[in-house]
């Protein structure tokens, strides 16, 4: 018995939501097929199949019967991404199946037109042949869709309308309708390819080769050949081939292609560097820390692809609506055909003709594509600017948030606090600082990192901690040293232990009133001293918060830091502050604000993970780190507070685009429905109205790719 295996295919010709629905319905009817994921934006299908029940060949045959071409994805990820998107966006239109249908139907229409002028008596027969021959591939797809679970497809509506037109003697118009339908399908495919160009732009910044240093020799190798630990040479003007750490050289690097940050960033030994960035003016030796399959650009592309595949709430609603809309449209068409002749004695030919026009106008393609096209363009537009959003649902919600909650350290501040004061209570200052550094060594918290850095700057010998530190979130970190257990914790925690005198409390209050964070170093029950640290606000924090207020969004600060320090920072930035919040208290605060409306939480993605998850939308600050890419619902690669306002502005522009698209789709159909019922719309204009609406909706969505985010 064969085990279930995962299968992924690229589906050429799948350009809209209706196409994806047909393929999904067909796959659901195959035995042993599960976990079906169809993404029309990327022309991809992934599923799990039990090959004892359904073979891969049967799956591909079913897809081909629906009129699409299944293609196995290429090999290594970097080349696969390039090839996949190049094939989807750069192939000549006349070489595609839809292009060949346009050329064929145009040739048939031209031939019929010629025959009608050379031998007028054969005119009707010529147009009839042109219609029926041009309709063969469309009708085949309609029947395959009906058998596979999608009876109300655009191909079915089209086939019924064209055959009906031939039956009533309107073969000339039927032939024109078939040709215009083929043109509309082709234009939809071209427009969808333009939308995929948003991701292709990211792919193109991945260099194809790298200069690999091995001993004294340097050779050019494909980026896919780079392994973790390899050393590469990056010359001025070169793109960084993969993520790494600078081990030699100094230069400025343009990270705009990755983060959207326009100002070049200085790099020196120890600096992190990202794939796709451009080295400006100095040669660098870089140690590779991620392979081509896992570097920042590849991960961003993968995340955007997954996000485009997820459906926004509005898209899910439109999908549900369209399932009822199409059958209702067919019923309405039947009523238009039957009611006037049967009840009013009207002319059958006239109302059959008008009913067929209603059938063509009612096609839901433009409506179905209205939301996903806008979402896909919005996600790609954001990715180009270092604004990553993990799906349509998050992108929609961002535009509706009423409150944005910020963590303090590393979010509103630089995240690089420095030791400013050391108050010795017992023992020697250097010894107390060294013990505190021993407890905090290995910590990723900015305060702990700053304490270790200060001890190292002074050249102190840091004692060995046995077994590592034990953290009590929001309270203290304790480690066993050779001299006994030492803790580094908050003044509040120390006060709860009963270790602080009134004099010490006053010293703490004085330091905190200056906007400094104070930690208490204790050995057992004895206080060894106080260490004060200060973290300055980010240079763009005040401007970023002002932009949020201009958008009508209220910014607040939620922090575990002490009230006086938080108040000093909050006062400088004009923020409402809730301080001394343990992790569970942050969740309560988030819930309070959430009851008033959607709330976004902005944090560093590690300590704030529970709050990020509990908010309506979690936003991670991170400059392209793992945290920024893997935590929360959105990430700011620029690592700037202004990015939050840009995210909200992008979301609102996308939401506006969605409603414009829906209005275009329904508005055009409503207008042409009225003109059809009064006899002013011929069949060719009805199909032009439908395909025209689809192209207009897609073109409107593509405007988001050129959006200038204004806040």
CSV table of C-alpha atoms in Angstrom, one decimal, residues 369-700:
chain,number,residue,atom,x,y,z
A,369,UNK,CA,-11.7,38.5,-8.9
A,370,UNK,CA,-12.4,42.0,-7.4
A,371,UNK,CA,-11.1,41.2,-3.9
A,372,UNK,CA,-8.2,38.7,-4.4
A,373,UNK,CA,-6.7,40.9,-7.2
A,374,UNK,CA,-6.6,43.9,-4.9
A,375,UNK,CA,-5.3,41.8,-2.0
A,376,UNK,CA,-2.5,40.3,-4.1
A,377,UNK,CA,-1.5,43.7,-5.4
A,378,UNK,CA,-1.6,45.2,-1.9
A,379,UNK,CA,0.6,42.4,-0.4
A,380,UNK,CA,3.1,42.7,-3.3
A,381,UNK,CA,3.2,46.5,-3.0
A,382,UNK,CA,3.9,46.3,0.8
A,383,UNK,CA,6.6,43.7,0.3
A,384,UNK,CA,8.5,46.1,-2.0
A,385,UNK,CA,8.5,48.6,0.8
A,386,UNK,CA,9.5,46.3,3.6
A,387,UNK,CA,6.0,46.0,4.9
A,388,UNK,CA,5.2,42.3,5.1
A,389,UNK,CA,1.6,41.2,5.8
A,390,UNK,CA,0.7,37.5,6.3
A,391,UNK,CA,-2.6,37.3,4.4
A,392,UNK,CA,-5.6,39.1,3.3
A,393,UNK,CA,-7.4,38.9,6.6
A,394,UNK,CA,-4.6,40.7,8.4
A,395,UNK,CA,-4.4,43.3,5.6
A,396,UNK,CA,-8.1,44.0,5.8
A,397,UNK,CA,-8.0,44.2,9.6
A,398,UNK,CA,-5.2,46.7,9.7
A,399,UNK,CA,-7.3,49.3,7.9
A,400,UNK,CA,-9.9,49.0,10.6
A,401,UNK,CA,-7.8,49.3,13.8
A,402,UNK,CA,-8.7,52.0,16.2
A,403,UNK,CA,-5.8,51.6,18.6
A,404,UNK,CA,-2.1,50.7,18.2
A,405,UNK,CA,-0.3,49.4,21.4
A,406,UNK,CA,3.4,49.6,21.4
A,407,UNK,CA,5.9,47.8,23.6
A,408,UNK,CA,8.6,50.2,24.9
A,409,UNK,CA,12.1,48.6,24.8
A,410,UNK,CA,13.2,47.8,21.2
A,411,UNK,CA,10.0,49.1,19.7
A,412,UNK,CA,9.5,52.8,20.6
A,413,UNK,CA,13.1,52.9,21.9
A,414,UNK,CA,16.3,51.9,20.1
A,415,UNK,CA,16.5,48.7,22.0
A,416,UNK,CA,20.2,49.4,22.9
A,417,UNK,CA,20.1,50.6,26.6
A,418,UNK,CA,23.3,51.6,28.2
A,419,UNK,CA,24.4,51.4,31.8
A,420,UNK,CA,24.3,54.9,33.2
A,421,UNK,CA,24.6,54.5,37.0
A,422,UNK,CA,25.8,51.8,39.4
A,423,UNK,CA,24.9,52.1,43.1
A,424,UNK,CA,26.8,49.7,45.4
A,425,UNK,CA,25.0,48.6,48.5
A,426,UNK,CA,27.3,45.8,49.6
A,427,UNK,CA,30.7,44.8,48.3
A,428,UNK,CA,32.8,46.2,45.4
A,429,UNK,CA,31.3,47.8,42.3
A,430,UNK,CA,33.3,45.7,39.8
A,431,UNK,CA,32.5,42.5,41.6
A,432,UNK,CA,28.8,43.3,41.7
A,433,UNK,CA,28.7,44.2,38.0
A,434,UNK,CA,30.6,41.0,37.1
A,435,UNK,CA,28.1,38.9,39.1
A,436,UNK,CA,25.1,40.6,37.4
A,437,UNK,CA,26.8,40.0,34.0
A,438,UNK,CA,27.3,36.3,34.9
A,439,UNK,CA,23.5,36.0,35.6
A,440,UNK,CA,22.5,37.8,32.4
A,441,UNK,CA,25.1,36.1,30.1
A,442,UNK,CA,23.2,34.4,27.3
A,443,UNK,CA,20.2,36.6,27.7
A,444,UNK,CA,18.6,38.1,24.7
A,445,UNK,CA,16.8,40.8,26.7
A,446,UNK,CA,18.2,44.3,25.8
A,447,UNK,CA,18.8,45.1,29.5
A,448,UNK,CA,20.8,41.9,30.1
A,449,UNK,CA,22.8,42.4,26.9
A,450,UNK,CA,23.6,45.9,28.1
A,451,UNK,CA,24.9,44.7,31.5
A,452,UNK,CA,27.1,42.1,29.9
A,453,UNK,CA,28.4,44.6,27.4
A,454,UNK,CA,29.3,47.1,30.2
A,455,UNK,CA,31.2,44.4,32.1
A,456,UNK,CA,33.1,43.4,29.0
A,457,UNK,CA,33.9,47.1,28.2
A,458,UNK,CA,35.5,47.4,31.6
A,459,UNK,CA,37.5,44.2,31.1
A,460,UNK,CA,36.0,42.4,34.1
A,461,UNK,CA,36.3,38.7,34.6
A,462,UNK,CA,32.8,37.3,34.4
A,463,UNK,CA,32.2,34.3,36.7
A,464,UNK,CA,30.8,31.0,35.5
A,465,UNK,CA,27.1,30.4,36.1
A,466,UNK,CA,26.2,26.7,36.8
A,467,UNK,CA,23.2,25.4,35.0
A,468,UNK,CA,22.2,28.7,33.3
A,469,UNK,CA,19.8,31.4,34.5
A,470,UNK,CA,16.3,30.7,35.6
A,471,UNK,CA,13.9,33.5,34.5
A,472,UNK,CA,10.7,34.5,36.2
A,473,UNK,CA,9.0,36.6,33.5
A,474,UNK,CA,8.7,40.3,34.5
A,475,UNK,CA,10.4,39.7,37.8
A,476,UNK,CA,14.0,38.4,37.9
A,477,UNK,CA,16.6,36.1,36.5
A,478,UNK,CA,18.5,33.9,39.0
A,479,UNK,CA,21.7,31.8,38.5
A,480,UNK,CA,23.9,29.8,40.7
A,481,UNK,CA,27.5,31.1,40.9
A,482,UNK,CA,30.4,29.7,42.8
A,483,UNK,CA,29.7,32.2,45.6
A,484,UNK,CA,25.9,31.3,45.7
A,485,UNK,CA,22.7,32.2,44.0
A,486,UNK,CA,22.6,35.7,42.5
A,487,UNK,CA,19.4,37.4,41.1
A,488,UNK,CA,19.0,40.4,38.8
A,489,UNK,CA,15.4,41.6,39.0
A,490,UNK,CA,13.0,44.5,39.1
A,491,UNK,CA,12.7,46.8,42.1
A,492,UNK,CA,9.1,45.8,42.5
A,493,UNK,CA,10.2,42.1,42.8
A,494,UNK,CA,12.9,43.0,45.3
A,495,UNK,CA,10.3,45.0,47.4
A,496,UNK,CA,8.0,42.0,47.4
A,497,UNK,CA,10.9,39.9,48.8
A,498,UNK,CA,11.2,42.5,51.6
A,499,UNK,CA,14.8,43.3,50.8
A,500,UNK,CA,14.5,47.1,50.2
A,501,UNK,CA,14.9,49.9,52.7
A,502,UNK,CA,13.2,53.2,52.4
A,503,UNK,CA,16.5,54.8,51.5
A,504,UNK,CA,17.1,52.4,48.6
A,505,UNK,CA,13.5,52.9,47.4
A,506,UNK,CA,14.1,56.7,47.2
A,507,UNK,CA,17.3,56.1,45.2
A,508,UNK,CA,15.4,53.9,42.8
A,509,UNK,CA,12.6,56.5,42.4
A,510,UNK,CA,15.1,59.2,41.7
A,511,UNK,CA,16.8,57.2,39.0
A,512,UNK,CA,13.4,56.2,37.4
A,513,UNK,CA,12.2,59.7,37.4
A,514,UNK,CA,15.0,60.5,35.0
A,515,UNK,CA,13.6,57.9,32.5
A,516,UNK,CA,16.1,55.2,33.6
A,517,UNK,CA,15.3,51.6,34.1
A,518,UNK,CA,16.7,50.2,37.4
A,519,UNK,CA,17.5,46.5,38.1
A,520,UNK,CA,18.4,45.2,41.6
A,521,UNK,CA,21.3,42.8,42.1
A,522,UNK,CA,20.8,40.4,45.0
A,523,UNK,CA,22.7,37.5,46.6
A,524,UNK,CA,20.2,35.4,48.4
A,525,UNK,CA,18.3,37.9,50.7
A,526,UNK,CA,21.1,40.6,50.6
A,527,UNK,CA,21.0,43.5,48.1
A,528,UNK,CA,24.4,44.0,46.4
A,529,UNK,CA,23.4,47.1,44.5
A,530,UNK,CA,21.4,48.9,41.8
A,531,UNK,CA,22.2,49.2,38.1
A,532,UNK,CA,20.4,52.0,36.1
A,533,UNK,CA,20.1,51.9,32.3
A,534,UNK,CA,18.6,54.2,29.8
A,535,UNK,CA,17.2,53.5,26.3
A,536,UNK,CA,16.6,56.5,24.1
A,537,UNK,CA,13.5,56.8,21.9
A,538,UNK,CA,13.9,56.0,18.2
A,539,UNK,CA,14.6,59.0,16.1
A,540,UNK,CA,11.4,58.4,14.1
A,541,UNK,CA,9.2,57.5,17.1
A,542,UNK,CA,7.6,60.9,17.6
A,543,UNK,CA,7.0,61.4,13.8
A,544,UNK,CA,5.6,57.8,13.5
A,545,UNK,CA,3.1,58.4,16.3
A,546,UNK,CA,2.1,61.7,14.9
A,547,UNK,CA,1.3,60.0,11.5
A,548,UNK,CA,-0.9,57.5,13.4
A,549,UNK,CA,-2.8,60.3,15.1
A,550,UNK,CA,-3.3,62.0,11.7
A,551,UNK,CA,-4.9,58.7,10.5
A,552,UNK,CA,-7.3,58.9,13.4
A,553,UNK,CA,-5.6,56.0,15.3
A,554,UNK,CA,-4.8,56.2,19.0
A,555,UNK,CA,-1.3,55.1,20.0
A,556,UNK,CA,-0.6,53.8,23.5
A,557,UNK,CA,2.3,52.2,25.3
A,558,UNK,CA,2.1,48.8,27.1
A,559,UNK,CA,5.3,48.0,29.0
A,560,UNK,CA,6.5,45.8,31.8
A,561,UNK,CA,8.9,48.6,32.8
A,562,UNK,CA,8.4,50.7,35.9
A,563,UNK,CA,5.8,53.5,35.9
A,564,UNK,CA,8.2,56.4,36.3
A,565,UNK,CA,10.5,55.3,33.5
A,566,UNK,CA,7.6,54.6,31.2
A,567,UNK,CA,6.0,57.9,32.1
A,568,UNK,CA,9.2,59.8,31.2
A,569,UNK,CA,9.4,58.1,27.8
A,570,UNK,CA,5.6,58.4,27.2
A,571,UNK,CA,5.6,62.0,28.2
A,572,UNK,CA,8.3,62.8,25.7
A,573,UNK,CA,6.3,61.1,23.0
A,574,UNK,CA,2.9,62.3,24.1
A,575,UNK,CA,1.6,58.7,24.7
A,576,UNK,CA,-0.9,57.2,27.2
A,577,UNK,CA,1.0,54.7,29.2
A,578,UNK,CA,0.2,51.5,31.1
A,579,UNK,CA,3.3,50.3,32.9
A,580,UNK,CA,4.5,47.5,35.2
A,581,UNK,CA,2.5,44.9,33.2
A,582,UNK,CA,3.5,41.3,33.5
A,583,UNK,CA,2.8,39.2,30.4
A,584,UNK,CA,-0.7,38.1,31.6
A,585,UNK,CA,-1.5,41.8,32.5
A,586,UNK,CA,-0.6,42.8,28.9
A,587,UNK,CA,-3.2,40.3,27.7
A,588,UNK,CA,-5.8,41.8,29.9
A,589,UNK,CA,-5.0,45.3,28.7
A,590,UNK,CA,-5.2,44.1,25.0
A,591,UNK,CA,-8.6,42.6,25.8
A,592,UNK,CA,-9.8,45.8,27.3
A,593,UNK,CA,-8.9,47.9,24.2
A,594,UNK,CA,-10.1,45.2,21.9
A,595,UNK,CA,-13.6,45.5,23.3
A,596,UNK,CA,-13.6,49.0,22.0
A,597,UNK,CA,-12.5,48.1,18.4
A,598,UNK,CA,-9.7,46.3,16.5
A,599,UNK,CA,-6.3,46.8,18.1
A,600,UNK,CA,-2.8,46.3,16.7
A,601,UNK,CA,0.1,45.3,18.9
A,602,UNK,CA,3.6,46.3,17.9
A,603,UNK,CA,6.5,44.5,19.6
A,604,UNK,CA,9.8,42.8,19.1
A,605,UNK,CA,8.2,39.4,18.4
A,606,UNK,CA,9.8,37.5,21.4
A,607,UNK,CA,8.8,38.9,24.8
A,608,UNK,CA,5.6,40.2,23.4
A,609,UNK,CA,4.5,37.0,21.6
A,610,UNK,CA,1.4,36.4,23.8
A,611,UNK,CA,0.2,40.0,23.3
A,612,UNK,CA,1.0,39.9,19.6
A,613,UNK,CA,-1.2,36.8,19.3
A,614,UNK,CA,-4.0,38.2,21.4
A,615,UNK,CA,-4.4,41.4,19.4
A,616,UNK,CA,-6.5,41.8,16.3
A,617,UNK,CA,-3.2,42.2,14.3
A,618,UNK,CA,0.3,41.6,15.7
A,619,UNK,CA,3.1,43.6,14.1
A,620,UNK,CA,6.7,42.6,14.7
A,621,UNK,CA,9.6,45.1,14.5
A,622,UNK,CA,12.6,43.2,13.2
A,623,UNK,CA,14.7,44.4,10.3
A,624,UNK,CA,14.4,41.1,8.4
A,625,UNK,CA,15.2,38.8,11.4
A,626,UNK,CA,13.6,35.5,12.0
A,627,UNK,CA,11.3,37.1,14.5
A,628,UNK,CA,10.0,39.7,12.0
A,629,UNK,CA,9.4,37.0,9.4
A,630,UNK,CA,7.9,34.3,11.6
A,631,UNK,CA,6.0,36.1,14.5
A,632,UNK,CA,2.8,38.0,14.4
A,633,UNK,CA,0.6,38.9,11.4
A,634,UNK,CA,2.8,41.6,9.9
A,635,UNK,CA,6.5,42.6,10.0
A,636,UNK,CA,8.3,45.9,9.5
A,637,UNK,CA,11.6,45.2,7.8
A,638,UNK,CA,12.6,48.8,8.0
A,639,UNK,CA,12.4,48.5,11.8
A,640,UNK,CA,10.9,52.0,12.0
A,641,UNK,CA,7.9,53.2,13.9
A,642,UNK,CA,6.7,55.1,10.8
A,643,UNK,CA,6.1,51.7,9.1
A,644,UNK,CA,3.0,51.2,11.3
A,645,UNK,CA,1.3,54.2,9.8
A,646,UNK,CA,2.4,53.1,6.4
A,647,UNK,CA,0.9,49.6,7.0
A,648,UNK,CA,-2.4,51.1,8.0
A,649,UNK,CA,-2.4,53.5,5.0
A,650,UNK,CA,-1.7,50.6,2.6
A,651,UNK,CA,-4.5,48.6,4.2
A,652,UNK,CA,-7.0,51.4,3.8
A,653,UNK,CA,-5.9,52.0,0.2
A,654,UNK,CA,-6.4,48.2,-0.5
A,655,UNK,CA,-9.8,48.2,1.2
A,656,UNK,CA,-10.8,51.2,-0.9
A,657,UNK,CA,-9.6,49.4,-4.0
A,658,UNK,CA,-11.7,46.4,-3.2
A,659,UNK,CA,-14.9,48.4,-2.9
A,660,UNK,CA,-14.1,50.3,-6.1
A,661,UNK,CA,-13.7,46.9,-7.8
A,662,UNK,CA,-17.0,45.6,-6.4
A,663,UNK,CA,-18.7,48.8,-7.5
A,664,UNK,CA,-17.2,48.5,-11.0
A,665,UNK,CA,-18.2,44.8,-11.4
A,666,UNK,CA,-21.8,45.2,-10.1
A,667,UNK,CA,-22.3,48.7,-11.5
A,668,UNK,CA,-21.4,47.7,-15.1
A,669,UNK,CA,-23.5,44.6,-14.9
A,670,UNK,CA,-26.5,46.6,-13.6
A,671,UNK,CA,-26.2,49.2,-16.3
A,672,UNK,CA,-26.0,46.6,-19.1
A,673,UNK,CA,-28.8,44.5,-17.5
A,674,UNK,CA,-31.1,47.5,-17.8
A,675,UNK,CA,-30.0,48.2,-21.4
A,676,UNK,CA,-30.4,44.6,-22.3
A,677,UNK,CA,-34.0,44.4,-21.0
A,678,UNK,CA,-35.0,47.4,-23.0
A,679,UNK,CA,-33.3,45.9,-26.1
A,680,UNK,CA,-30.3,48.3,-26.4
A,681,UNK,CA,-27.6,45.7,-25.8
A,682,UNK,CA,-26.6,43.2,-28.6
A,683,UNK,CA,-24.9,39.9,-27.6
A,684,UNK,CA,-21.4,41.1,-28.6
A,685,UNK,CA,-21.8,44.1,-26.3
A,686,UNK,CA,-23.0,41.8,-23.4
A,687,UNK,CA,-19.9,39.7,-23.5
A,688,UNK,CA,-17.7,42.8,-24.0
A,689,UNK,CA,-19.3,44.2,-20.8
A,690,UNK,CA,-18.4,41.1,-18.9
A,691,UNK,CA,-14.8,40.8,-20.1
A,692,UNK,CA,-14.4,44.5,-19.9
A,693,UNK,CA,-15.5,44.6,-16.3
A,694,UNK,CA,-12.9,41.8,-15.5
A,695,UNK,CA,-10.1,43.7,-17.2
A,696,UNK,CA,-11.1,47.0,-15.5
A,697,UNK,CA,-11.2,45.4,-12.1
A,698,UNK,CA,-7.8,43.8,-12.6
A,699,UNK,CA,-6.2,47.0,-13.9
A,700,UNK,CA,-7.6,48.9,-11.0
